[in-house]
PDB file of C-alpha atoms in Angstrom:
ATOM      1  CA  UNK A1102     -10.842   4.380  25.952  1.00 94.00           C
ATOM      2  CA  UNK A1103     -11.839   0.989  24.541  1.00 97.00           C
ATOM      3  CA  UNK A1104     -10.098  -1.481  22.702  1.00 98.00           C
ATOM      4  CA  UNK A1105     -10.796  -4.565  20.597  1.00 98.00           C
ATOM      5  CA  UNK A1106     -10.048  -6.962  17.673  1.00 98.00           C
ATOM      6  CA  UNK A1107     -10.961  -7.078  14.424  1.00 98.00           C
ATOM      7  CA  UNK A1108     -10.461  -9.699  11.889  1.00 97.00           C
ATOM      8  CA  UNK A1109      -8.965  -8.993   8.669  1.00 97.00           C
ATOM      9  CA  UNK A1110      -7.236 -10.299   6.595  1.00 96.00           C
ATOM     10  CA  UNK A1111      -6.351 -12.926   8.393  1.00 94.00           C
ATOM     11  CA  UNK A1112      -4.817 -11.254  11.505  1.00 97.00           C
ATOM     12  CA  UNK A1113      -6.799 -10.011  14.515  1.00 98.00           C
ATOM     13  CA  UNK A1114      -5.983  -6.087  14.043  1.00 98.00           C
ATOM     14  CA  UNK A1115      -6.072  -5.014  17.959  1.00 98.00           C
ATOM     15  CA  UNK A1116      -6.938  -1.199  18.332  1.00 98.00           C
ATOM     16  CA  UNK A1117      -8.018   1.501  20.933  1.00 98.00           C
ATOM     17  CA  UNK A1118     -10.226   3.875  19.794  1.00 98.00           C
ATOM     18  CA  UNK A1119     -10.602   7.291  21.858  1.00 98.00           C
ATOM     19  CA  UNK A1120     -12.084  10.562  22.141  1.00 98.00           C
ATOM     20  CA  UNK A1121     -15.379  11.544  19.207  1.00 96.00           C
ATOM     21  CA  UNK A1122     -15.150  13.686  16.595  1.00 96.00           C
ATOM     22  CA  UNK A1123     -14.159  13.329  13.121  1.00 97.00           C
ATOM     23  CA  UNK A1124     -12.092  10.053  12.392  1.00 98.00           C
ATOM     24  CA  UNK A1125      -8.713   9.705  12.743  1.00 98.00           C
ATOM     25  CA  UNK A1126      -6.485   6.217  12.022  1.00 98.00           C
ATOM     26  CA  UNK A1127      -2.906   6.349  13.789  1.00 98.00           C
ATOM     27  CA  UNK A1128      -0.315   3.865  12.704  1.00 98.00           C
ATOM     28  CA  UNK A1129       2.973   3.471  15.125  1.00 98.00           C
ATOM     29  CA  UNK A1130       6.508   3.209  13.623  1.00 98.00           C
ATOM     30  CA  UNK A1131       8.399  -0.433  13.215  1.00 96.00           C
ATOM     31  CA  UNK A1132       8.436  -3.042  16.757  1.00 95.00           C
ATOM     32  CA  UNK A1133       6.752  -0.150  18.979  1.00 96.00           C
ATOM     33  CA  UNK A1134       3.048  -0.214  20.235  1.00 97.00           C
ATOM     34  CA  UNK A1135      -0.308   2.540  21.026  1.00 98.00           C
ATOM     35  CA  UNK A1136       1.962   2.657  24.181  1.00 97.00           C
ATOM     36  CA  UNK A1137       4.976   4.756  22.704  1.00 97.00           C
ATOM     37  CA  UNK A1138       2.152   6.667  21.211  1.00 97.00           C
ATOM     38  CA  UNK A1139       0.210   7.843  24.625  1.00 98.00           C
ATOM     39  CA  UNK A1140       2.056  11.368  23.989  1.00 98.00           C
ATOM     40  CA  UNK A1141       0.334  11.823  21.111  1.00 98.00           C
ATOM     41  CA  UNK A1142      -3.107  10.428  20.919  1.00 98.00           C
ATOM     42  CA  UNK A1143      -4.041  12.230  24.037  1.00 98.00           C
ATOM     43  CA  UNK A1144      -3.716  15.342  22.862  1.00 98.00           C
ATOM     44  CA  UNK A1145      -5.195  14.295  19.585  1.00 98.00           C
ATOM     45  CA  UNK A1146      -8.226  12.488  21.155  1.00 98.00           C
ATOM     46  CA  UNK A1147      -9.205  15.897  22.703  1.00 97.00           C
ATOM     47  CA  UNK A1148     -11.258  17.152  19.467  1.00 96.00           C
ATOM     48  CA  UNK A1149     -11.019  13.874  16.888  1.00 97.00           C
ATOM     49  CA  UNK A1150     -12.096  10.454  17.142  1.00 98.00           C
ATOM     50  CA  UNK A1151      -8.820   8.687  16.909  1.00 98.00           C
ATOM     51  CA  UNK A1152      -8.565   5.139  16.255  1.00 98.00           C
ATOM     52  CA  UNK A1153      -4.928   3.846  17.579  1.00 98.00           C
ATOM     53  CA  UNK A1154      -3.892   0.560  15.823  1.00 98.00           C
ATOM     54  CA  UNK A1155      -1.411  -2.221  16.248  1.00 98.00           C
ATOM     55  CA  UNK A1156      -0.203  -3.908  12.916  1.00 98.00           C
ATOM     56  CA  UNK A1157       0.508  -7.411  12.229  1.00 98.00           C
ATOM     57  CA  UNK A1158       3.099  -8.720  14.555  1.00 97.00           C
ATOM     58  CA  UNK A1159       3.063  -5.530  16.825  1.00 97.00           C
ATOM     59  CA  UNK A1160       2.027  -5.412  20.227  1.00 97.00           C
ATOM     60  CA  UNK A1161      -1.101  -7.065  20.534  1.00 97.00           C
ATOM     61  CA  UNK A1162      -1.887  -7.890  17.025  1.00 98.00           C
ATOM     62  CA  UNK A1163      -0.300 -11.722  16.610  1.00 97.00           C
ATOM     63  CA  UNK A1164       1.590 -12.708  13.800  1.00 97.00           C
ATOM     64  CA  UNK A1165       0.108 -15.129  11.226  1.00 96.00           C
ATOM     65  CA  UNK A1166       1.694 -17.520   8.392  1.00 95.00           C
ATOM     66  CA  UNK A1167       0.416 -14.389   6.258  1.00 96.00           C
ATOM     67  CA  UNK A1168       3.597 -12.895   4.338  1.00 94.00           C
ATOM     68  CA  UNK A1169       3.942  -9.180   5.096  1.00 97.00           C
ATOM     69  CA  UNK A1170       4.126  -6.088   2.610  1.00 97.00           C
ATOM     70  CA  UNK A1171       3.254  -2.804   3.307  1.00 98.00           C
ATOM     71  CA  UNK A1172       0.723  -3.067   0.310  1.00 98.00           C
ATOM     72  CA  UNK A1173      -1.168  -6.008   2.204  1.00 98.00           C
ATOM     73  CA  UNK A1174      -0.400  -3.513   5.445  1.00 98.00           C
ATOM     74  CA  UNK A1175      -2.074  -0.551   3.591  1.00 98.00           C
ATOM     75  CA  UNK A1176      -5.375  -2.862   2.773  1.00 98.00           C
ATOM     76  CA  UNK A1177      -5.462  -3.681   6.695  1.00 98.00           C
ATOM     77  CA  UNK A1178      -6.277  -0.057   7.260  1.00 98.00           C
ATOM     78  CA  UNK A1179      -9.096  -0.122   4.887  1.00 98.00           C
ATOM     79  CA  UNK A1180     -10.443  -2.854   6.016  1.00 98.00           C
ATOM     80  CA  UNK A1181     -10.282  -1.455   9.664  1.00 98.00           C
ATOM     81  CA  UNK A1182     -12.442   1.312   8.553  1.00 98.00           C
ATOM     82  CA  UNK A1183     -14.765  -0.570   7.147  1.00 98.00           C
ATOM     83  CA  UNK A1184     -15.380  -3.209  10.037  1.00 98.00           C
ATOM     84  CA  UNK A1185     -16.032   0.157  12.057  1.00 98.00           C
ATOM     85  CA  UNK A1186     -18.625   1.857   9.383  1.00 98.00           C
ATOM     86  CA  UNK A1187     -16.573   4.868   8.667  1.00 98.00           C
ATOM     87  CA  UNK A1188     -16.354   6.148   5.434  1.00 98.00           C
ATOM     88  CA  UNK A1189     -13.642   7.984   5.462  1.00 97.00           C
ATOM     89  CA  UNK A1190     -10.537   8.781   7.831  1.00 98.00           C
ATOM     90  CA  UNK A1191      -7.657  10.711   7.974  1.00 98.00           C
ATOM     91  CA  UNK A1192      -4.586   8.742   8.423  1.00 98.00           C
ATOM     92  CA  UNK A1193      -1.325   9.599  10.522  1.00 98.00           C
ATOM     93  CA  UNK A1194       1.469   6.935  10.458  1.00 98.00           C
ATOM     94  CA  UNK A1195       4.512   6.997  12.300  1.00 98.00           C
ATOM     95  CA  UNK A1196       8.038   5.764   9.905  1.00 98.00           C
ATOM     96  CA  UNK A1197       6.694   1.992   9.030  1.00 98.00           C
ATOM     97  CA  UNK A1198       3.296   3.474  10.518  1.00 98.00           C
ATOM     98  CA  UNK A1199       4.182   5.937   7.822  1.00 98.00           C
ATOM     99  CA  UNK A1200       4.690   3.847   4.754  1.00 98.00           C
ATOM    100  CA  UNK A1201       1.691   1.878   6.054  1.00 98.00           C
ATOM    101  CA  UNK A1202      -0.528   5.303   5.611  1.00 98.00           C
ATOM    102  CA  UNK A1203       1.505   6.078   2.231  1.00 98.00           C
ATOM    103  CA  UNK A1204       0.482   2.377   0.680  1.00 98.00           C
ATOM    104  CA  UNK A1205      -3.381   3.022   1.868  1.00 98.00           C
ATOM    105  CA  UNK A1206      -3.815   6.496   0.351  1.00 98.00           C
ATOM    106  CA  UNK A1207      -2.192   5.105  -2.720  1.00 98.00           C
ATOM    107  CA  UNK A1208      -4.341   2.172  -2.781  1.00 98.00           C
ATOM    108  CA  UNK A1209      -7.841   3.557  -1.597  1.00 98.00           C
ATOM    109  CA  UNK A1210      -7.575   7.322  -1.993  1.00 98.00           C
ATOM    110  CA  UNK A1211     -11.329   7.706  -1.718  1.00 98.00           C
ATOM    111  CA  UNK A1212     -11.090   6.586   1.803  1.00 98.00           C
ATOM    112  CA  UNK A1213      -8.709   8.777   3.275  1.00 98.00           C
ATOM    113  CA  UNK A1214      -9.385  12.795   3.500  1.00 97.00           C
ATOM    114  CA  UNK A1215      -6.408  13.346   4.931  1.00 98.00           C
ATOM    115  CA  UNK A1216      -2.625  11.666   5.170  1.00 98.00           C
ATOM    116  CA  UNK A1217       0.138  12.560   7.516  1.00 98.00           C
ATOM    117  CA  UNK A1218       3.408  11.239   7.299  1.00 98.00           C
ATOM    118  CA  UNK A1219       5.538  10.983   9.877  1.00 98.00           C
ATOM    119  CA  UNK A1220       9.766  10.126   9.668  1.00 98.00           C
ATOM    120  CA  UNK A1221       9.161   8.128   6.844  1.00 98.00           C
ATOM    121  CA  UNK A1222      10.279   8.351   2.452  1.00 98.00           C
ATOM    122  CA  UNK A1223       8.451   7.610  -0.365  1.00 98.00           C
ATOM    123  CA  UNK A1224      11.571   5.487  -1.625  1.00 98.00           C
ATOM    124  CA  UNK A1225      13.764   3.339   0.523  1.00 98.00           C
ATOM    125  CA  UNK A1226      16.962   5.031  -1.012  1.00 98.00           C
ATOM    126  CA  UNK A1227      15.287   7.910   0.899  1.00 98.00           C
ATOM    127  CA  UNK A1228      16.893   6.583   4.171  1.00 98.00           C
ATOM    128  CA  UNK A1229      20.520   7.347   4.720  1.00 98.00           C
ATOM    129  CA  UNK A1230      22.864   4.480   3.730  1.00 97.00           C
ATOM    130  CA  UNK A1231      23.576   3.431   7.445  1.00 97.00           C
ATOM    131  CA  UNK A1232      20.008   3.271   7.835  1.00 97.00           C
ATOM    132  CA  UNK A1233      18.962   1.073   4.725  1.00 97.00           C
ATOM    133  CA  UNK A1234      21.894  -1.488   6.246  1.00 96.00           C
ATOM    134  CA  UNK A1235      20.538  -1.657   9.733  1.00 95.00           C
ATOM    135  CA  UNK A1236      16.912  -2.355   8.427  1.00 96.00           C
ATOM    136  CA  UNK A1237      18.521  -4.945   6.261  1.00 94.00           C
ATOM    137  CA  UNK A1238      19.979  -6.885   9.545  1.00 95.00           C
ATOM    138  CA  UNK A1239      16.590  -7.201  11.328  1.00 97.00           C
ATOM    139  CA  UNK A1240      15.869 -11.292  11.543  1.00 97.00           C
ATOM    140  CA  UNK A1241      15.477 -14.086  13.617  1.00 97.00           C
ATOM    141  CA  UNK A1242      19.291 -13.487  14.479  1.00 96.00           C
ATOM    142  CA  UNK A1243      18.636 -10.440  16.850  1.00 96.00           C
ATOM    143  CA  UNK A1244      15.478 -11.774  18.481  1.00 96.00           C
ATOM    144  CA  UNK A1245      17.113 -12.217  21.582  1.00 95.00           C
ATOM    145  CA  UNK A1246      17.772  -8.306  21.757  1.00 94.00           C
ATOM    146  CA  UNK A1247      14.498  -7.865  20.179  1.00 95.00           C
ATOM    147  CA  UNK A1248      12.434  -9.405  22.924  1.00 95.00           C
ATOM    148  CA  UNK A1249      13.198  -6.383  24.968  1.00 93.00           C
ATOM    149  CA  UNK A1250      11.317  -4.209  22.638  1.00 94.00           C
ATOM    150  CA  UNK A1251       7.601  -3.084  23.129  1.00 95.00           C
ATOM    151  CA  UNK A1252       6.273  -5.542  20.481  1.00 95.00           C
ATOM    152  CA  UNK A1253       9.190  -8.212  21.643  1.00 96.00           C
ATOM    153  CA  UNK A1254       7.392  -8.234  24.998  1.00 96.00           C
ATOM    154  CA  UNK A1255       4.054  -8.700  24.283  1.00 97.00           C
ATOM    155  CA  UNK A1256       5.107 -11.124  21.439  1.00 97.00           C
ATOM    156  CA  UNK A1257       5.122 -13.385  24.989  1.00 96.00           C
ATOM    157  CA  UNK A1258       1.842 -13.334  24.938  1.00 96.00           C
ATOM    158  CA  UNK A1259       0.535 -14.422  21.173  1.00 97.00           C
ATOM    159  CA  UNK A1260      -1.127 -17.792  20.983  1.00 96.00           C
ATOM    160  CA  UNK A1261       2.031 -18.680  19.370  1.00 96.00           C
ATOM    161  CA  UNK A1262       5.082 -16.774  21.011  1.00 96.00           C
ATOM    162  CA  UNK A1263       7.623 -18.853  19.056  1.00 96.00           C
ATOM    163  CA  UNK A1264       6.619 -16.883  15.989  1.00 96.00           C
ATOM    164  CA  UNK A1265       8.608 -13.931  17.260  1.00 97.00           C
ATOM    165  CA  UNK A1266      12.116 -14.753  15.367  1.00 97.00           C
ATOM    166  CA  UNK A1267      10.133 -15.693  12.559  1.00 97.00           C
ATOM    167  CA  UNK A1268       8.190 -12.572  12.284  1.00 97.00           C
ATOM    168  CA  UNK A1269      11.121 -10.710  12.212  1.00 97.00           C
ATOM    169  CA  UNK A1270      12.663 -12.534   9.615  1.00 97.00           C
ATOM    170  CA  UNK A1271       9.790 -11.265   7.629  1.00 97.00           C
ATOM    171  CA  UNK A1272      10.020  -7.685   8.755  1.00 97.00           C
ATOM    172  CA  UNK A1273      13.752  -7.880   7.437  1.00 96.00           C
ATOM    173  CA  UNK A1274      12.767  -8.847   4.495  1.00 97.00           C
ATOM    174  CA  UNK A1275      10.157  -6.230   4.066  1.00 98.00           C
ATOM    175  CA  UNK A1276      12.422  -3.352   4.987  1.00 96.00           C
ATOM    176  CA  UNK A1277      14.938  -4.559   2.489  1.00 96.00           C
ATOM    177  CA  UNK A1278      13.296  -4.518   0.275  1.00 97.00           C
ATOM    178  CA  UNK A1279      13.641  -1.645  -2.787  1.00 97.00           C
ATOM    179  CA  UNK A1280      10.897   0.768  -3.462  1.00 98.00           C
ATOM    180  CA  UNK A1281      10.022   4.209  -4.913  1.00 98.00           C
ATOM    181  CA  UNK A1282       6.557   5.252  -5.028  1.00 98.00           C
ATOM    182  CA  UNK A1283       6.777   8.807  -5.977  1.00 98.00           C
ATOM    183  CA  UNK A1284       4.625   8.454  -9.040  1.00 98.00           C
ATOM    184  CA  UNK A1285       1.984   7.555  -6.795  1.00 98.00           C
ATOM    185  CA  UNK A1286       2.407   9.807  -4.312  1.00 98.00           C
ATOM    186  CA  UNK A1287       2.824  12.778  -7.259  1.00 97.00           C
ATOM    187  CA  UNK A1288      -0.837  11.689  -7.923  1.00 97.00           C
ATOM    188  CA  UNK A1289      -2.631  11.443  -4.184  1.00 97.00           C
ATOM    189  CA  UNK A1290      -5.587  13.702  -4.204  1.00 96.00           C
ATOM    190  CA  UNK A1291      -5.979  14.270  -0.738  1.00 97.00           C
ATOM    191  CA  UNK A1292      -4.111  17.006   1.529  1.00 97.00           C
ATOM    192  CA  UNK A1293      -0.578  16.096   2.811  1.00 98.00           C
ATOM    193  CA  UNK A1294       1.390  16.887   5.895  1.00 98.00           C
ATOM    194  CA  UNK A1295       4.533  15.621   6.167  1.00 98.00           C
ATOM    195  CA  UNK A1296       6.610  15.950   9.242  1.00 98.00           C
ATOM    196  CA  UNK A1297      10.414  15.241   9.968  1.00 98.00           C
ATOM    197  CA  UNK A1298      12.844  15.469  12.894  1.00 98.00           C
ATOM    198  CA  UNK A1299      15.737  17.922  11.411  1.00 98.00           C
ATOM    199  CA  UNK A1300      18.005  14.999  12.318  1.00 98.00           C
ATOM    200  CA  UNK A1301      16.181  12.621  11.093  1.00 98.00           C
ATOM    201  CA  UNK A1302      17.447   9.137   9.231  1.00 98.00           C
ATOM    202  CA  UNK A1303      15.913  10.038   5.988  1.00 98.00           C
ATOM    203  CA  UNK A1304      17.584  12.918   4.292  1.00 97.00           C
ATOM    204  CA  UNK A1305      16.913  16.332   4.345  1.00 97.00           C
ATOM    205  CA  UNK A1306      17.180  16.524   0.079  1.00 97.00           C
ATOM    206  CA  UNK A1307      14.395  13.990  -0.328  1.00 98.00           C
ATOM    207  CA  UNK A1308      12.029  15.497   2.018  1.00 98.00           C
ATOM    208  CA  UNK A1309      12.566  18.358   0.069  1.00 98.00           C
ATOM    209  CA  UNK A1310      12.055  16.213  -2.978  1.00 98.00           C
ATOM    210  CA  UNK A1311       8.758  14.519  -1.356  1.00 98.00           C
ATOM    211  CA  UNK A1312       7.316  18.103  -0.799  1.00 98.00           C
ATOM    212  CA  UNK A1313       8.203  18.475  -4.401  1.00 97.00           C
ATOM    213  CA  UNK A1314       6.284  15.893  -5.298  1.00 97.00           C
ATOM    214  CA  UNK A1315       3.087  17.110  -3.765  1.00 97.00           C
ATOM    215  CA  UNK A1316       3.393  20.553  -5.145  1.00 94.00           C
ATOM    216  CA  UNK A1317       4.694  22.103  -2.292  1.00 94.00           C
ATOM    217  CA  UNK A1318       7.806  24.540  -2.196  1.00 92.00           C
ATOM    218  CA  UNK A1319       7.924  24.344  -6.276  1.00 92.00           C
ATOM    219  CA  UNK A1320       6.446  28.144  -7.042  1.00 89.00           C
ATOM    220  CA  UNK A1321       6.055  31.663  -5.548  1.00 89.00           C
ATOM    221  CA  UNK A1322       2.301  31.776  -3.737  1.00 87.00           C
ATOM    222  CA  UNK A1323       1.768  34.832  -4.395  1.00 86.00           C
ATOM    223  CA  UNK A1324       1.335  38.213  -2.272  1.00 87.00           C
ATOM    224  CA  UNK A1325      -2.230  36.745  -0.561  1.00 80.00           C
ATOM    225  CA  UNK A1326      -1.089  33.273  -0.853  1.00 79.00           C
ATOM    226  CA  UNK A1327      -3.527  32.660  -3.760  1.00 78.00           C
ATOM    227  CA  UNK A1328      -1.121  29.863  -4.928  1.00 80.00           C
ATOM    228  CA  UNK A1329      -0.617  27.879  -1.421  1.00 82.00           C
ATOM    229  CA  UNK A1330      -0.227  24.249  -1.842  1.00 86.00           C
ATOM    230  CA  UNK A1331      -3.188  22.293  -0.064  1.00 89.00           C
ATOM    231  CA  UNK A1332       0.147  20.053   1.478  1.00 94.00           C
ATOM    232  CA  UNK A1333       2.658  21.016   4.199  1.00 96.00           C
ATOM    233  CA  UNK A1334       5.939  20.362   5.231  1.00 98.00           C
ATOM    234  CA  UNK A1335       7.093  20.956   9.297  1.00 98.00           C
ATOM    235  CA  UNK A1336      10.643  20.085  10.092  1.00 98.00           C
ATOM    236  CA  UNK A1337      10.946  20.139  13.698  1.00 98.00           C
ATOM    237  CA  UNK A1338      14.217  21.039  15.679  1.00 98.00           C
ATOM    238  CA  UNK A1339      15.665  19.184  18.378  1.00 98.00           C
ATOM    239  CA  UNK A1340      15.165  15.758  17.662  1.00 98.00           C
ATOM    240  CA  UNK A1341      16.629  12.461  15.947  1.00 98.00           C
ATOM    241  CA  UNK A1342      14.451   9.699  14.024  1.00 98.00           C
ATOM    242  CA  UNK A1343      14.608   7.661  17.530  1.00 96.00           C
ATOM    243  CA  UNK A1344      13.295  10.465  19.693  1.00 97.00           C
ATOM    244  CA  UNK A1345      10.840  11.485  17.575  1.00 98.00           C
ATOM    245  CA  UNK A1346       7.808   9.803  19.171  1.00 97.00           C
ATOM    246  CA  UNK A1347       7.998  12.181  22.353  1.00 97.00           C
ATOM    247  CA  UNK A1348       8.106  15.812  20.450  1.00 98.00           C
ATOM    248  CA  UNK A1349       5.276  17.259  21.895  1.00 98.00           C
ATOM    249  CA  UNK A1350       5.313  19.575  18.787  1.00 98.00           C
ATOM    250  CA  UNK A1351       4.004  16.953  16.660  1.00 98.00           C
ATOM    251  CA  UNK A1352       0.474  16.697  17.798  1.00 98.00           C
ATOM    252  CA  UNK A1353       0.240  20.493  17.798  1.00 98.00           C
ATOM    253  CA  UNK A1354       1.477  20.619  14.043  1.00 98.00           C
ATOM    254  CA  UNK A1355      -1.148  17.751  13.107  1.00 98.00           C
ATOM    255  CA  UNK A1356      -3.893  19.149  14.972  1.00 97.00           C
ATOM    256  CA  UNK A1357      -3.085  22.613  13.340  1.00 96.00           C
ATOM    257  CA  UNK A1358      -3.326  20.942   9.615  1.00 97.00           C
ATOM    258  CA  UNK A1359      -6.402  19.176  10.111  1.00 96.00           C
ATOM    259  CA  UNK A1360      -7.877  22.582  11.708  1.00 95.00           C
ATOM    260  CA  UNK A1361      -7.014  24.358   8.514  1.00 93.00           C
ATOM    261  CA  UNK A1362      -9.731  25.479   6.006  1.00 89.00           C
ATOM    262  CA  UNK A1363      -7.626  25.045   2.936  1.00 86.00           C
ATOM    263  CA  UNK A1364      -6.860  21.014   3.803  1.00 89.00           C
ATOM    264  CA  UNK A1365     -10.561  20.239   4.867  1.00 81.00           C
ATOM    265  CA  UNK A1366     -12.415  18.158   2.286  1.00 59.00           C
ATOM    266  CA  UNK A1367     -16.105  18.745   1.472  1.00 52.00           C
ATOM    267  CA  UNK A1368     -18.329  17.538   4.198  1.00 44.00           C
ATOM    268  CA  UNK A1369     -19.104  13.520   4.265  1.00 37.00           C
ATOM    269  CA  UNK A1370     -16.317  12.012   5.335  1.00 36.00           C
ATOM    270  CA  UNK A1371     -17.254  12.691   8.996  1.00 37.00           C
ATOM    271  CA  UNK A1372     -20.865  11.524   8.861  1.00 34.00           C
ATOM    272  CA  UNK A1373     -20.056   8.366  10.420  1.00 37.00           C
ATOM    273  CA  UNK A1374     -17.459   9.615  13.427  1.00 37.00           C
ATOM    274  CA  UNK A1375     -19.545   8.406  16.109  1.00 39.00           C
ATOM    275  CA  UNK A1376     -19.911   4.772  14.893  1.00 41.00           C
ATOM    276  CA  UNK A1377     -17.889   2.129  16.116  1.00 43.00           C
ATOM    277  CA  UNK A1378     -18.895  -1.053  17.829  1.00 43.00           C
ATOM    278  CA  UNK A1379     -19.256  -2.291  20.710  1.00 40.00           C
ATOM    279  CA  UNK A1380     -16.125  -2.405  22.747  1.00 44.00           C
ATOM    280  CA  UNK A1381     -14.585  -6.207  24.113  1.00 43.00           C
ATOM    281  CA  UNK A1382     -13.413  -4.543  26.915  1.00 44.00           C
ATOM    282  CA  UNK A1383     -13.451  -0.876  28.385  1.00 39.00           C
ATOM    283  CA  UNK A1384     -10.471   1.010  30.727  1.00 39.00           C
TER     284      UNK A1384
END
């Protein structure tokens, strides 16, 4: 594994980059870190180059005085990909990982062959009421509590650690705010997997609706599956939105989707896998 910063953007996007192959960008869900991840980018690093980033004001990557949206969020991806020469990625992002991933494929389709979304809507009335409302209370108010979260901890060590309250100020507001992006997202060009706990805190209508939206489960495929959709849909048993991150099932399903010879693009978009620069530091 090795690890460094880039700067875009103006934030210093830490990431760990891991295993060769064809690119792979994974995006962790809202205050966690590549940490909570371990379970799946192992597995994942086996056969792809995967690229494990933190976002601005998680883990590693400091907070700025730079507002925070997940458009600007989506662009930080991008311009990850292009500080390490590669073309083109597929993208996996974990709930705000998620609409990170969403916001870039929107944004820059050309760049990503690939997007997985993970526990996370294309509209915030996609979250169940109780949800939306506990989103809505993140702020400077609970950063006592907060501290004792992955990023809250490491938050100790940004060249400013008083930002911490004030960062999540901003990630209230962000996750408050209203948004529907399905006429994007009925337009993406590039394969889809989504994937969902069965009790997850988005509802089990609108994934039904987001598969909708991406063609999937709206006609008959016929008798040789002649009319498959090139996007997927796994609901996986047995776990909530909050215990998500340690299904072991999830990596399978994602490597089993990007192994598939219906959601592989034309060949190009791994010419570059091997490149990435030099390393600040190697464990």
């Amino acid at each position: 594994m090795s690890s460094a910063y880039a700067e875009v953007n103006g934030v210093k996007l830490y990431h760990e980059i891991y295993g060769q192959g064809e690119p792979l960008v994974l995006i962790h869900g809202g205050l966690t870190t590549i940490g909570e991840m371990q379970g799946w980018v192992q597995p994942l690093a086996k056969t792809r180059l995967v690229i494990a980033v933190e976002m601005q004001g998680h883990g590693r990557t400091a907070d700025t005085d730079r507002p925070m949206s997940f458009t600007t969020l989506g662009d930080d991806i991008v311009a990850l990909l292009e500080h390490l020469k590669i073309p083109r990625a597929d993208l996996i992002g974990h709930s705000f990982g998620g609409a990170t991933a969403i916001r870039a494929a929107i944004q820059h389709p050309h760049r990503v062959r690939r997007l997985v979304v993970i526990s996370s809507p294309y509209a915030r009335s996609g979250w169940y009421p109780e949800t939306q409302d506990g989103m809505s209370q993140i702020g400077a108010g609970m950063a006592e509590n907060m501290m004792q979260t992955p990023t809250g901890k490491f938050s100790k060590k940004w060249p400013e650690p008083q930002r911490f309250p004030q960062f999540l100020d901003k990630m209230g507001k962000m996750m408050s705010e209203d948004y529907d992006w399905s006429a994007d997202i009925a337009k993406l060009p590039m394969p889809v997997l989504l994937v969902f706990a069965d009790n997850d805190s988005v509802s089990q209508k609108h994934i039904a609706e987001f598969f909708a939206l991406l063609g999937g489960g709206v006609k008959e495929p016929g008798w040789l599956n002649t009319r498959l959709s090139k996007s997927r849909l796994a609901v996986v048993p047995g776990y909530s939105h909050y215990n998500f991150i340690t299904s072991v099932e999830v990596p399978q399903i994602i490597g089993k989707f990007l192994a598939d010879p219906l959601t592989n693009a034309p060949a190009g978009g791994a010419a570059a896998s091997q490149v990435a620069p030099a390393p600040e530091k190697t464990q």
